[in-house]
Amino acid sequence: MALQAHLPENSKQNSRPLADFPPTEWGFSFVSFSFPEMEFESYNRQVEDLKSTVMGMLMASKKDPVENVEFINLLCRLGVSYHFETEIEDQVDYVHDALPNLLENNDHDLHTVALLFRVLRQYGYKVSSDVFKKFKDTNGEFKKTITSDVKGNLSLHEAAYLSVNGEQILDEALEFSRTNLESLATQSGPRLGRHIKYALIRPIHKTVQRLEAREYISFYEEEDFRNETLLKFAKLDFNRVQLLHQQELSTLSSWWKDLNLVEELPYARDRIVEMYFWVNAMHFEPQYALARILSTKLGALITVIDDTYDAYSTYEELQHFTNAVIRCNIDAVGQLPTDSMKVLYRALLSYFDDVANEVGKNGKSFSAVNYVKEEMKEMIRAYIVEAQWCNDRFVPPLNEYVRNGNISIGFMATTTVFFVVETARIKELEWLTSKAKISEAGCLFLRLMNDIVTHEFEQKREHCASAIECYMKEYGVSMNEAVKELQKTCADAWKDINEDCLKPAAISMNLLNVCVNNARATDVVYESNDAYTNASCLKGRISLLFVEQIPL
């Protein structure tokens, strides 16, 4: 009944491209969260007490470069490396300078070489992939003697995901290690077998960092060589940060409830918690709280706007809404034809005011907020193009679809909010919005991953053609062939993302990682289906990160 109340007087409900979206999995369950000050302070004290001990371990590991990189990798995988960013950057820089001599004077095994390669690439150093040539035979194939090396193949597999375009040896390494690990997983014990299978599905470089930490803490806890102090530090810090994330979720859920879009616009997806999961992946560290909150708010609004274009409104109504957003002025509300659009438009303008106020409080330029507005306007223009294609039943050439779809997917809008809050310097914002390789590749990756898992559901109703349909029409191939080719494009996009993170980089690694982590979240959410829409698929992961504490 509520839905019908929003329909224009002469419309029929069945003329609208309505989608049967699954309901929320969380409702407003986080609203009632009460921050436990005493518990948080207890975690804080224990973390600070152990931090100096762990710092001592890190500094002691410097005596041996390999041991140093092993320890840095351990800190990263346990999710606590952010405590020691400056020290780690200095140490990795030293290891990179010493690497030629280190490799020349030592006959390191596959695990060690692959680990050095991956960690140095992770921190932006372009170590040559030629370091893996020593593991090939005279025929140019990887040596059969390393096929049963579990540790070495795991490390090689992880390293191969840091490749850039043109590195054939890493493409071969990925295929070689994957084949070996699939076989080794069945031959190993239950614990190691589970670890191998997880690595095959979720390599370190392509997973959400908090999920990696939660998984690796469980694995590390069962290791005979575990360091009990470091394990306790990781567990305490995970639970400490989880309380902060729960508080942010409570703040966001209260805002979402007060906004009342769930009641006012019942056709749209209610995904505030899932959007927070996505944005939290972009930077989970405590100091990014405001960026997370503002990016999540915009992401939730974009979801509703997207559903308004794709799963509710008529083309004529959308033309009015598009014009209003481009004007970006409260006076434009009068031109909107439906009550639901007026509610949504006011919410968007209110959001822009919130961003301006928060940026102003931090002494940053109000003009930075214009970058967020401009990205939203660009996205809305892309939406109306897709709405026209749908209205005209037009299947565009793939390049034309992708050029528009890279904008409509929304990657740039939420990323720009993160940049505005964390830097607000015009230099970085200009770089981000001027088609930097990493942002273009991130948009393309999100666009295609989304299309691959959503197109069948979307084509059940009146909907714009996806990249799948465009590819099938243009090249005369089957759906499966189109998907395979677009998956190859996704793999190449990851290589472009990797390449733009190598030194000398245009901006800081922390800001680059916003883009990298956005792609990682994409990879997790769309790994086998649209887990954002089918939110039950994300519930277990969200619970692990934001509900269930790690037992101490």
Coordinates of C-alpha atoms in Angstrom, one line a residue:
M1 CA 0.0 0.0 0.0
A2 CA 2.8 2.4 0.9
L3 CA 4.3 1.8 -2.6
Q4 CA 1.1 2.6 -4.4
A5 CA 0.8 5.8 -2.4
H6 CA 3.9 7.2 -4.2
L7 CA 2.7 6.5 -7.7
P8 CA 1.8 9.5 -9.9
E9 CA -1.9 9.8 -10.4
N10 CA -2.0 8.3 -14.0
S11 CA 0.6 5.6 -13.5
K12 CA 0.0 1.9 -13.0
Q13 CA 2.2 -0.1 -10.7
N14 CA 2.8 -2.9 -13.2
S15 CA 4.3 -0.3 -15.7
R16 CA 7.2 0.2 -13.4
P17 CA 10.4 -2.0 -13.6
L18 CA 9.9 -3.1 -10.0
A19 CA 12.5 -5.5 -8.5
D20 CA 11.8 -8.1 -5.8
F21 CA 14.8 -7.2 -3.6
P22 CA 15.4 -9.3 -0.5
P23 CA 14.6 -7.5 2.8
T24 CA 17.3 -6.2 5.1
E25 CA 19.2 -8.8 7.3
W26 CA 19.8 -6.4 10.1
G27 CA 17.0 -3.8 10.3
F28 CA 17.9 -1.3 13.0
S29 CA 19.6 -3.8 15.3
F30 CA 22.7 -1.7 15.8
V31 CA 20.7 1.4 16.9
S32 CA 20.5 0.1 20.5
F33 CA 24.2 -0.5 20.8
S34 CA 25.6 1.2 24.0
F35 CA 29.4 1.8 23.8
P36 CA 31.1 -0.1 26.7
E37 CA 33.5 2.5 28.0
M38 CA 35.1 0.4 30.7
E39 CA 35.6 -2.6 28.3
F40 CA 37.1 -0.3 25.7
E41 CA 39.5 1.3 28.1
S42 CA 40.6 -2.2 29.3
Y43 CA 41.4 -3.2 25.7
N44 CA 43.2 0.1 25.2
R45 CA 45.4 -0.4 28.3
Q46 CA 46.3 -3.9 27.3
V47 CA 47.0 -3.0 23.7
E48 CA 49.3 -0.1 24.7
D49 CA 51.1 -2.4 27.2
L50 CA 51.8 -5.0 24.6
K51 CA 52.5 -2.5 21.8
S52 CA 56.0 -1.6 23.1
T53 CA 56.8 -5.3 23.4
V54 CA 55.8 -6.0 19.8
M55 CA 57.7 -2.9 18.7
G56 CA 60.8 -4.4 20.3
M57 CA 60.2 -7.6 18.3
L58 CA 59.9 -5.6 15.1
M59 CA 63.1 -3.7 15.7
A60 CA 65.0 -6.9 16.7
S61 CA 63.9 -8.6 13.5
K62 CA 66.0 -6.0 11.6
K63 CA 69.2 -8.0 12.2
D64 CA 68.2 -10.3 9.4
P65 CA 66.3 -8.8 6.3
V66 CA 64.4 -12.0 5.6
E67 CA 63.4 -12.4 9.2
N68 CA 62.4 -8.7 9.2
V69 CA 60.1 -9.2 6.1
E70 CA 58.7 -12.3 7.6
F71 CA 57.7 -10.4 10.8
I72 CA 56.3 -7.4 8.8
N73 CA 54.2 -9.9 6.8
L74 CA 53.0 -11.4 10.0
L75 CA 52.0 -8.0 11.4
C76 CA 50.1 -7.3 8.2
R77 CA 48.2 -10.6 8.1
L78 CA 47.2 -10.3 11.8
G79 CA 45.8 -6.8 11.1
V80 CA 48.1 -4.8 13.4
S81 CA 50.7 -3.3 11.1
Y82 CA 49.0 0.1 11.1
H83 CA 50.4 0.6 14.6
F84 CA 53.9 0.6 13.2
E85 CA 53.5 2.3 9.8
T86 CA 56.5 4.6 10.0
E87 CA 58.9 1.9 11.3
I88 CA 57.7 -0.6 8.7
E89 CA 58.1 1.8 5.8
D90 CA 61.7 2.6 6.8
Q91 CA 62.5 -1.0 7.2
V92 CA 61.0 -2.1 3.9
D93 CA 62.9 0.8 2.2
Y94 CA 66.1 -0.6 3.7
V95 CA 65.4 -4.1 2.5
H96 CA 64.6 -2.9 -1.0
D97 CA 68.0 -1.1 -1.2
A98 CA 69.7 -4.3 0.1
L99 CA 67.8 -6.7 -2.1
P100 CA 70.2 -7.1 -5.1
N101 CA 73.0 -8.2 -2.7
L102 CA 70.6 -10.2 -0.6
L103 CA 69.5 -12.3 -3.6
E104 CA 72.9 -12.5 -5.2
N105 CA 74.7 -13.7 -2.1
N106 CA 72.1 -16.2 -0.9
D107 CA 70.4 -19.2 -2.5
H108 CA 67.0 -18.5 -1.1
D109 CA 64.1 -21.0 -1.5
L110 CA 60.9 -20.3 -3.4
H111 CA 59.0 -19.2 -0.3
T112 CA 61.6 -16.6 0.7
V113 CA 61.9 -15.1 -2.8
A114 CA 58.2 -15.0 -3.3
L115 CA 57.6 -13.4 0.2
L116 CA 60.3 -10.8 -0.4
F117 CA 58.8 -10.0 -3.8
R118 CA 55.2 -9.7 -2.5
V119 CA 55.9 -7.6 0.6
L120 CA 58.1 -5.2 -1.3
R121 CA 55.5 -4.9 -4.1
Q122 CA 52.8 -4.4 -1.5
Y123 CA 54.7 -1.4 -0.3
G124 CA 55.1 0.0 -3.8
Y125 CA 58.6 -1.2 -4.8
K126 CA 58.8 -2.6 -8.4
V127 CA 60.9 -5.7 -7.7
S128 CA 61.6 -7.4 -11.0
S129 CA 59.6 -10.6 -11.7
D130 CA 62.9 -12.0 -13.1
V131 CA 63.6 -13.1 -9.5
F132 CA 61.5 -16.2 -10.3
K133 CA 63.6 -17.3 -13.3
K134 CA 65.9 -19.3 -11.1
F135 CA 62.9 -21.6 -10.4
K136 CA 62.5 -22.5 -14.1
D137 CA 64.3 -25.3 -16.0
T138 CA 66.1 -25.1 -19.3
N139 CA 62.8 -25.5 -21.2
G140 CA 61.4 -22.4 -19.6
E141 CA 59.0 -24.4 -17.3
F142 CA 58.8 -24.2 -13.6
K143 CA 60.9 -27.0 -12.1
K144 CA 59.1 -30.2 -11.2
T145 CA 61.1 -30.3 -7.9
I146 CA 59.0 -27.4 -6.5
T147 CA 55.6 -28.8 -7.3
S148 CA 55.2 -30.5 -3.9
D149 CA 56.6 -27.5 -1.9
V150 CA 53.4 -26.4 -0.1
K151 CA 54.9 -23.3 1.6
G152 CA 56.7 -22.2 -1.6
N153 CA 53.6 -22.7 -3.8
L154 CA 51.4 -20.8 -1.3
S155 CA 53.9 -17.9 -1.3
L156 CA 54.3 -18.0 -5.1
H157 CA 50.5 -18.0 -5.6
E158 CA 50.1 -14.9 -3.3
A159 CA 53.0 -13.1 -5.0
A160 CA 51.5 -13.6 -8.5
Y161 CA 48.5 -11.4 -7.7
L162 CA 50.8 -8.4 -7.4
S163 CA 51.6 -8.6 -11.2
V164 CA 51.3 -5.8 -13.7
N165 CA 50.6 -6.1 -17.4
G166 CA 53.3 -7.7 -19.4
E167 CA 54.7 -10.0 -16.7
Q168 CA 54.2 -13.3 -18.4
I169 CA 56.3 -15.2 -15.8
L170 CA 53.8 -14.2 -13.1
D171 CA 50.8 -15.3 -15.2
E172 CA 52.6 -18.7 -15.6
A173 CA 53.4 -18.7 -11.8
L174 CA 49.7 -18.2 -11.0
E175 CA 48.6 -21.1 -13.1
F176 CA 51.5 -23.3 -12.0
S177 CA 50.9 -22.6 -8.2
R178 CA 47.1 -22.9 -8.5
T179 CA 47.3 -26.3 -10.2
N180 CA 49.8 -27.5 -7.5
L181 CA 47.8 -26.2 -4.6
E182 CA 44.5 -27.7 -5.8
S183 CA 46.3 -31.1 -5.7
L184 CA 48.2 -30.4 -2.4
A185 CA 45.0 -29.3 -0.7
T186 CA 43.6 -32.9 -1.0
Q187 CA 46.8 -34.4 0.2
S188 CA 47.3 -32.2 3.3
G189 CA 45.9 -32.5 6.8
P190 CA 42.5 -30.8 7.6
R191 CA 44.0 -27.6 9.0
L192 CA 46.6 -27.0 6.2
G193 CA 44.1 -28.2 3.6
R194 CA 41.5 -25.6 4.8
H195 CA 44.2 -22.9 4.7
I196 CA 45.2 -23.8 1.1
K197 CA 41.6 -23.8 -0.1
Y198 CA 41.0 -20.4 1.5
A199 CA 44.1 -19.0 -0.2
L200 CA 42.9 -20.3 -3.5
I201 CA 39.5 -18.5 -3.1
R202 CA 40.8 -15.4 -1.2
P203 CA 44.4 -14.5 -1.9
I204 CA 45.8 -12.0 0.5
H205 CA 46.1 -9.2 -2.1
K206 CA 42.4 -9.5 -3.1
T207 CA 40.7 -9.8 0.2
V208 CA 39.3 -7.3 2.7
Q209 CA 42.0 -6.7 5.3
R210 CA 39.8 -7.3 8.4
L211 CA 38.5 -10.5 7.0
E212 CA 42.1 -11.6 6.3
A213 CA 43.0 -10.7 9.9
R214 CA 40.1 -12.6 11.4
E215 CA 40.9 -15.7 9.3
Y216 CA 44.7 -15.5 9.9
I217 CA 44.4 -15.1 13.6
S218 CA 42.5 -18.4 13.8
F219 CA 45.1 -20.1 11.6
Y220 CA 48.0 -18.6 13.5
E221 CA 46.6 -19.6 16.8
E222 CA 46.9 -23.3 15.8
E223 CA 50.6 -22.9 14.6
D224 CA 53.3 -24.6 16.7
F225 CA 55.6 -21.6 16.1
R226 CA 53.1 -19.0 17.2
N227 CA 54.3 -16.1 19.4
E228 CA 51.8 -15.9 22.2
T229 CA 52.4 -12.2 22.9
L230 CA 51.8 -11.2 19.3
L231 CA 48.7 -13.4 19.1
K232 CA 47.3 -11.8 22.2
F233 CA 48.1 -8.3 20.9
A234 CA 46.3 -9.1 17.6
K235 CA 43.2 -10.5 19.4
L236 CA 42.9 -7.6 21.8
D237 CA 43.3 -5.0 19.1
F238 CA 40.8 -6.7 16.9
N239 CA 38.2 -6.6 19.7
R240 CA 39.1 -3.0 20.6
V241 CA 38.7 -1.8 17.0
Q242 CA 35.5 -3.8 16.7
L243 CA 33.9 -1.8 19.5
L244 CA 34.7 1.4 17.5
H245 CA 33.2 -0.1 14.4
Q246 CA 30.1 -1.1 16.3
Q247 CA 29.7 2.5 17.5
E248 CA 30.0 3.8 14.0
L249 CA 27.4 1.3 12.8
S250 CA 25.1 2.5 15.6
T251 CA 25.6 6.1 14.6
L252 CA 24.8 5.3 10.9
S253 CA 21.8 3.1 11.8
S254 CA 20.3 5.9 13.8
W255 CA 20.8 8.4 11.0
W256 CA 19.3 5.9 8.5
K257 CA 16.3 5.3 10.8
D258 CA 15.7 9.0 11.3
L259 CA 16.0 9.6 7.5
N260 CA 13.0 7.2 7.2
L261 CA 13.8 6.3 3.6
V262 CA 13.0 2.6 4.3
E263 CA 9.3 3.6 4.9
E264 CA 9.2 6.4 2.4
L265 CA 10.8 4.5 -0.5
P266 CA 9.9 0.8 0.1
Y267 CA 10.9 -0.2 -3.5
A268 CA 14.6 0.3 -2.7
R269 CA 17.3 -1.9 -1.0
D270 CA 17.8 -1.2 2.7
R271 CA 21.6 -1.9 2.9
I272 CA 23.1 0.6 5.4
V273 CA 25.0 -2.3 7.2
E274 CA 26.3 -3.9 4.0
M275 CA 27.4 -0.5 2.7
Y276 CA 29.4 0.0 6.0
F277 CA 31.0 -3.4 5.5
W278 CA 32.1 -2.2 2.0
V279 CA 33.4 1.2 3.2
N280 CA 35.0 -0.2 6.3
A281 CA 37.1 -2.3 3.8
M282 CA 38.5 0.9 2.3
H283 CA 40.2 1.8 5.6
F284 CA 39.4 0.1 8.8
E285 CA 41.8 1.9 11.1
P286 CA 40.3 4.1 13.9
Q287 CA 41.6 7.4 12.5
Y288 CA 39.4 7.1 9.4
A289 CA 36.1 7.1 11.3
L290 CA 34.6 10.3 9.8
A291 CA 35.6 9.2 6.3
R292 CA 33.8 5.9 6.8
I293 CA 30.7 7.5 8.2
L294 CA 30.3 10.0 5.4
S295 CA 31.2 7.5 2.7
T296 CA 28.7 5.0 4.0
K297 CA 26.0 7.6 4.1
L298 CA 26.6 8.5 0.5
G299 CA 26.8 4.9 -0.5
A300 CA 23.4 4.2 1.1
L301 CA 21.9 7.1 -0.7
I302 CA 23.4 6.1 -4.0
T303 CA 21.8 2.6 -3.5
V304 CA 18.4 4.2 -3.2
I305 CA 19.0 6.6 -6.1
D306 CA 20.2 3.6 -8.2
D307 CA 17.0 1.7 -7.4
T308 CA 14.9 4.7 -8.2
Y309 CA 16.4 4.8 -11.7
D310 CA 16.6 1.0 -12.3
A311 CA 13.7 -0.4 -10.3
Y312 CA 11.0 2.1 -9.8
S313 CA 10.6 5.4 -11.8
T314 CA 9.5 6.1 -15.3
Y315 CA 11.8 7.7 -17.8
E316 CA 9.8 10.9 -17.8
E317 CA 10.1 11.1 -14.0
L318 CA 13.8 10.5 -14.1
Q319 CA 14.4 13.3 -16.5
H320 CA 13.0 15.7 -13.9
F321 CA 15.1 14.1 -11.1
T322 CA 18.2 14.3 -13.2
N323 CA 17.7 18.0 -13.9
A324 CA 17.1 18.7 -10.2
V325 CA 20.3 17.0 -9.1
I326 CA 22.3 18.9 -11.7
R327 CA 20.8 22.1 -10.4
C328 CA 21.6 21.0 -6.8
N329 CA 19.4 23.6 -5.2
I330 CA 16.4 23.2 -2.9
D331 CA 14.3 25.4 -5.2
A332 CA 14.4 22.5 -7.7
V333 CA 12.3 20.3 -5.4
G334 CA 9.1 21.8 -6.9
Q335 CA 9.8 20.4 -10.3
L336 CA 9.9 16.8 -9.0
P337 CA 6.8 14.8 -10.0
T338 CA 6.5 12.4 -7.1
D339 CA 6.7 12.6 -3.3
S340 CA 9.3 9.8 -3.2
M341 CA 11.6 11.8 -5.4
K342 CA 11.2 14.9 -3.2
V343 CA 12.1 12.9 -0.1
L344 CA 15.2 11.5 -1.8
Y345 CA 16.3 14.8 -3.2
R346 CA 16.0 16.6 0.1
A347 CA 18.0 13.8 1.7
L348 CA 20.8 14.2 -0.9
L349 CA 21.0 18.0 -0.4
S350 CA 21.0 17.5 3.4
Y351 CA 23.9 15.1 2.9
F352 CA 25.9 17.7 1.0
D353 CA 25.4 20.1 3.8
D354 CA 26.6 17.6 6.3
V355 CA 29.8 17.0 4.4
A356 CA 30.4 20.7 4.1
N357 CA 29.9 21.2 7.9
E358 CA 32.2 18.3 8.8
V359 CA 34.9 19.4 6.4
G360 CA 34.6 22.9 7.8
K361 CA 35.0 21.8 11.4
N362 CA 38.3 20.3 10.5
G363 CA 39.5 23.5 9.0
K364 CA 39.5 22.3 5.4
S365 CA 38.3 24.1 2.3
F366 CA 34.6 24.1 1.7
S367 CA 35.4 24.0 -2.1
A368 CA 36.5 20.4 -1.7
V369 CA 32.9 19.4 -1.2
N370 CA 32.2 20.5 -4.8
Y371 CA 34.2 17.5 -6.0
V372 CA 31.7 15.3 -4.3
K373 CA 28.8 17.2 -5.8
E374 CA 30.4 17.0 -9.3
E375 CA 31.0 13.3 -9.1
M376 CA 27.3 12.8 -8.1
K377 CA 26.2 14.9 -11.0
E378 CA 28.3 12.9 -13.4
M379 CA 26.9 9.7 -12.0
I380 CA 23.3 11.0 -12.4
R381 CA 24.0 12.0 -16.0
A382 CA 25.3 8.4 -16.6
Y383 CA 22.1 7.1 -14.9
I384 CA 19.8 9.0 -17.3
V385 CA 21.8 7.8 -20.3
E386 CA 21.2 4.2 -19.2
A387 CA 17.5 5.0 -18.5
Q388 CA 17.2 6.3 -22.1
W389 CA 18.9 3.2 -23.5
C390 CA 16.4 1.1 -21.5
N391 CA 13.5 3.3 -22.7
D392 CA 14.6 3.0 -26.3
R393 CA 15.5 -0.7 -25.9
F394 CA 18.9 0.2 -27.3
V395 CA 22.0 -2.1 -26.8
P396 CA 25.0 0.2 -27.2
P397 CA 28.5 -0.8 -28.4
L398 CA 30.6 -2.2 -25.6
N399 CA 33.0 0.7 -25.4
E400 CA 30.2 3.2 -25.2
Y401 CA 28.5 1.1 -22.5
V402 CA 31.7 0.8 -20.5
R403 CA 32.6 4.5 -20.8
N404 CA 29.2 5.4 -19.3
G405 CA 29.0 2.5 -16.9
N406 CA 32.3 3.3 -15.3
I407 CA 30.7 6.5 -14.1
S408 CA 27.3 5.1 -13.2
I409 CA 28.8 2.3 -11.0
G410 CA 29.5 4.9 -8.2
F411 CA 33.2 3.9 -7.5
M412 CA 34.3 7.5 -7.9
A413 CA 31.6 9.1 -5.7
T414 CA 32.4 7.2 -2.4
T415 CA 36.2 7.3 -3.1
T416 CA 36.0 11.1 -3.6
V417 CA 34.3 11.5 -0.2
F418 CA 37.1 9.5 1.4
F419 CA 39.7 11.8 -0.3
V420 CA 37.8 15.0 0.7
V421 CA 37.7 14.0 4.4
E422 CA 41.2 12.7 4.6
T423 CA 43.1 15.3 2.5
A424 CA 40.8 18.0 0.9
R425 CA 44.0 19.2 -1.0
I426 CA 43.1 20.2 -4.5
K427 CA 46.2 18.4 -5.9
E428 CA 45.0 15.0 -4.7
L429 CA 41.4 15.6 -5.7
E430 CA 42.4 16.8 -9.1
W431 CA 44.6 13.7 -9.6
L432 CA 41.7 11.3 -8.5
T433 CA 39.1 12.9 -10.7
S434 CA 41.3 13.3 -13.8
K435 CA 41.1 9.7 -14.9
A436 CA 44.1 8.4 -13.0
K437 CA 44.9 4.8 -14.1
I438 CA 44.0 3.3 -10.7
S439 CA 40.6 5.0 -10.5
E440 CA 39.8 4.2 -14.1
A441 CA 40.8 0.5 -13.5
G442 CA 38.8 0.5 -10.2
C443 CA 35.7 1.8 -11.9
L444 CA 36.0 -0.8 -14.7
F445 CA 36.6 -3.7 -12.3
L446 CA 33.5 -2.7 -10.2
R447 CA 31.4 -2.2 -13.3
L448 CA 32.2 -5.6 -14.9
M449 CA 32.2 -7.6 -11.7
N450 CA 28.8 -6.1 -10.9
D451 CA 27.4 -6.9 -14.4
I452 CA 28.7 -10.4 -14.4
V453 CA 26.8 -11.4 -11.3
T454 CA 23.7 -9.2 -11.6
H455 CA 22.7 -9.2 -15.3
E456 CA 20.5 -12.3 -15.2
F457 CA 18.5 -11.0 -12.3
E458 CA 18.2 -7.5 -13.8
Q459 CA 17.2 -8.7 -17.3
K460 CA 14.1 -10.4 -15.7
R461 CA 12.6 -6.9 -15.6
E462 CA 12.8 -3.9 -17.9
H463 CA 16.4 -2.9 -17.5
C464 CA 19.3 -1.4 -19.4
A465 CA 21.5 -3.9 -21.2
S466 CA 24.6 -4.9 -19.2
A467 CA 28.2 -5.4 -20.5
I468 CA 27.3 -9.1 -21.0
E469 CA 24.5 -8.3 -23.5
C470 CA 26.6 -5.6 -25.2
Y471 CA 29.5 -8.0 -25.6
M472 CA 27.2 -10.8 -26.9
K473 CA 25.6 -8.6 -29.5
E474 CA 28.8 -7.0 -30.7
Y475 CA 30.9 -10.2 -31.0
G476 CA 28.1 -12.7 -31.7
V477 CA 29.1 -15.0 -28.8
S478 CA 27.3 -16.9 -26.1
M479 CA 26.7 -15.6 -22.6
N480 CA 29.4 -17.9 -21.2
E481 CA 32.0 -16.8 -23.7
A482 CA 31.2 -13.1 -23.0
V483 CA 31.6 -13.7 -19.2
K484 CA 35.0 -15.4 -19.7
E485 CA 36.3 -12.5 -21.8
L486 CA 35.0 -9.9 -19.4
Q487 CA 36.6 -11.8 -16.5
K488 CA 39.9 -11.5 -18.4
T489 CA 39.4 -7.7 -18.6
C490 CA 38.8 -7.7 -14.8
A491 CA 42.1 -9.5 -14.3
D492 CA 43.9 -6.9 -16.4
A493 CA 42.2 -4.1 -14.5
W494 CA 43.7 -5.5 -11.3
K495 CA 47.1 -5.3 -13.0
D496 CA 46.5 -1.6 -13.8
I497 CA 45.6 -1.0 -10.1
N498 CA 48.8 -2.7 -9.0
E499 CA 50.9 -0.7 -11.5
D500 CA 49.6 2.7 -10.3
C501 CA 50.7 1.8 -6.7
L502 CA 54.4 1.4 -7.7
K503 CA 56.9 4.1 -6.8
P504 CA 57.2 6.9 -7.7
A505 CA 53.5 7.2 -7.0
A506 CA 51.5 10.4 -7.7
I507 CA 50.0 10.5 -4.2
S508 CA 50.5 8.8 -0.8
M509 CA 50.1 5.0 -0.4
N510 CA 47.3 5.6 2.2
L511 CA 45.2 7.4 -0.4
L512 CA 46.1 4.9 -3.1
N513 CA 45.0 2.1 -0.8
V514 CA 41.5 3.7 -0.7
C515 CA 41.2 2.7 -4.3
V516 CA 42.9 -0.7 -3.9
N517 CA 40.7 -1.6 -0.9
N518 CA 37.6 -0.5 -2.8
A519 CA 38.5 -3.1 -5.5
R520 CA 39.2 -5.7 -2.8
A521 CA 35.7 -5.1 -1.4
T522 CA 34.3 -5.5 -4.9
D523 CA 36.1 -8.8 -5.3
V524 CA 34.7 -10.1 -2.0
V525 CA 31.1 -8.8 -2.5
Y526 CA 30.8 -10.0 -6.1
E527 CA 33.0 -13.2 -5.9
S528 CA 30.2 -15.6 -6.9
N529 CA 26.9 -13.6 -6.8
D530 CA 25.6 -10.2 -5.9
A531 CA 26.0 -10.4 -2.1
Y532 CA 25.2 -6.7 -1.7
T533 CA 21.7 -7.3 -3.0
N534 CA 21.4 -10.8 -1.7
A535 CA 22.5 -9.6 1.7
S536 CA 22.1 -13.0 3.4
C537 CA 25.4 -14.0 1.6
L538 CA 27.3 -11.3 3.5
K539 CA 25.7 -11.8 6.9
G540 CA 28.3 -14.3 8.1
R541 CA 31.2 -12.1 7.2
I542 CA 29.5 -9.0 8.7
S543 CA 28.9 -10.9 11.9
L544 CA 32.5 -12.0 12.1
L545 CA 33.7 -8.4 11.8
F546 CA 31.1 -6.4 13.7
V547 CA 29.3 -8.7 16.0
E548 CA 31.4 -11.7 17.2
Q549 CA 34.4 -10.9 19.4
I550 CA 37.5 -13.1 19.1
P551 CA 37.8 -15.3 22.3
L552 CA 40.8 -14.4 24.3

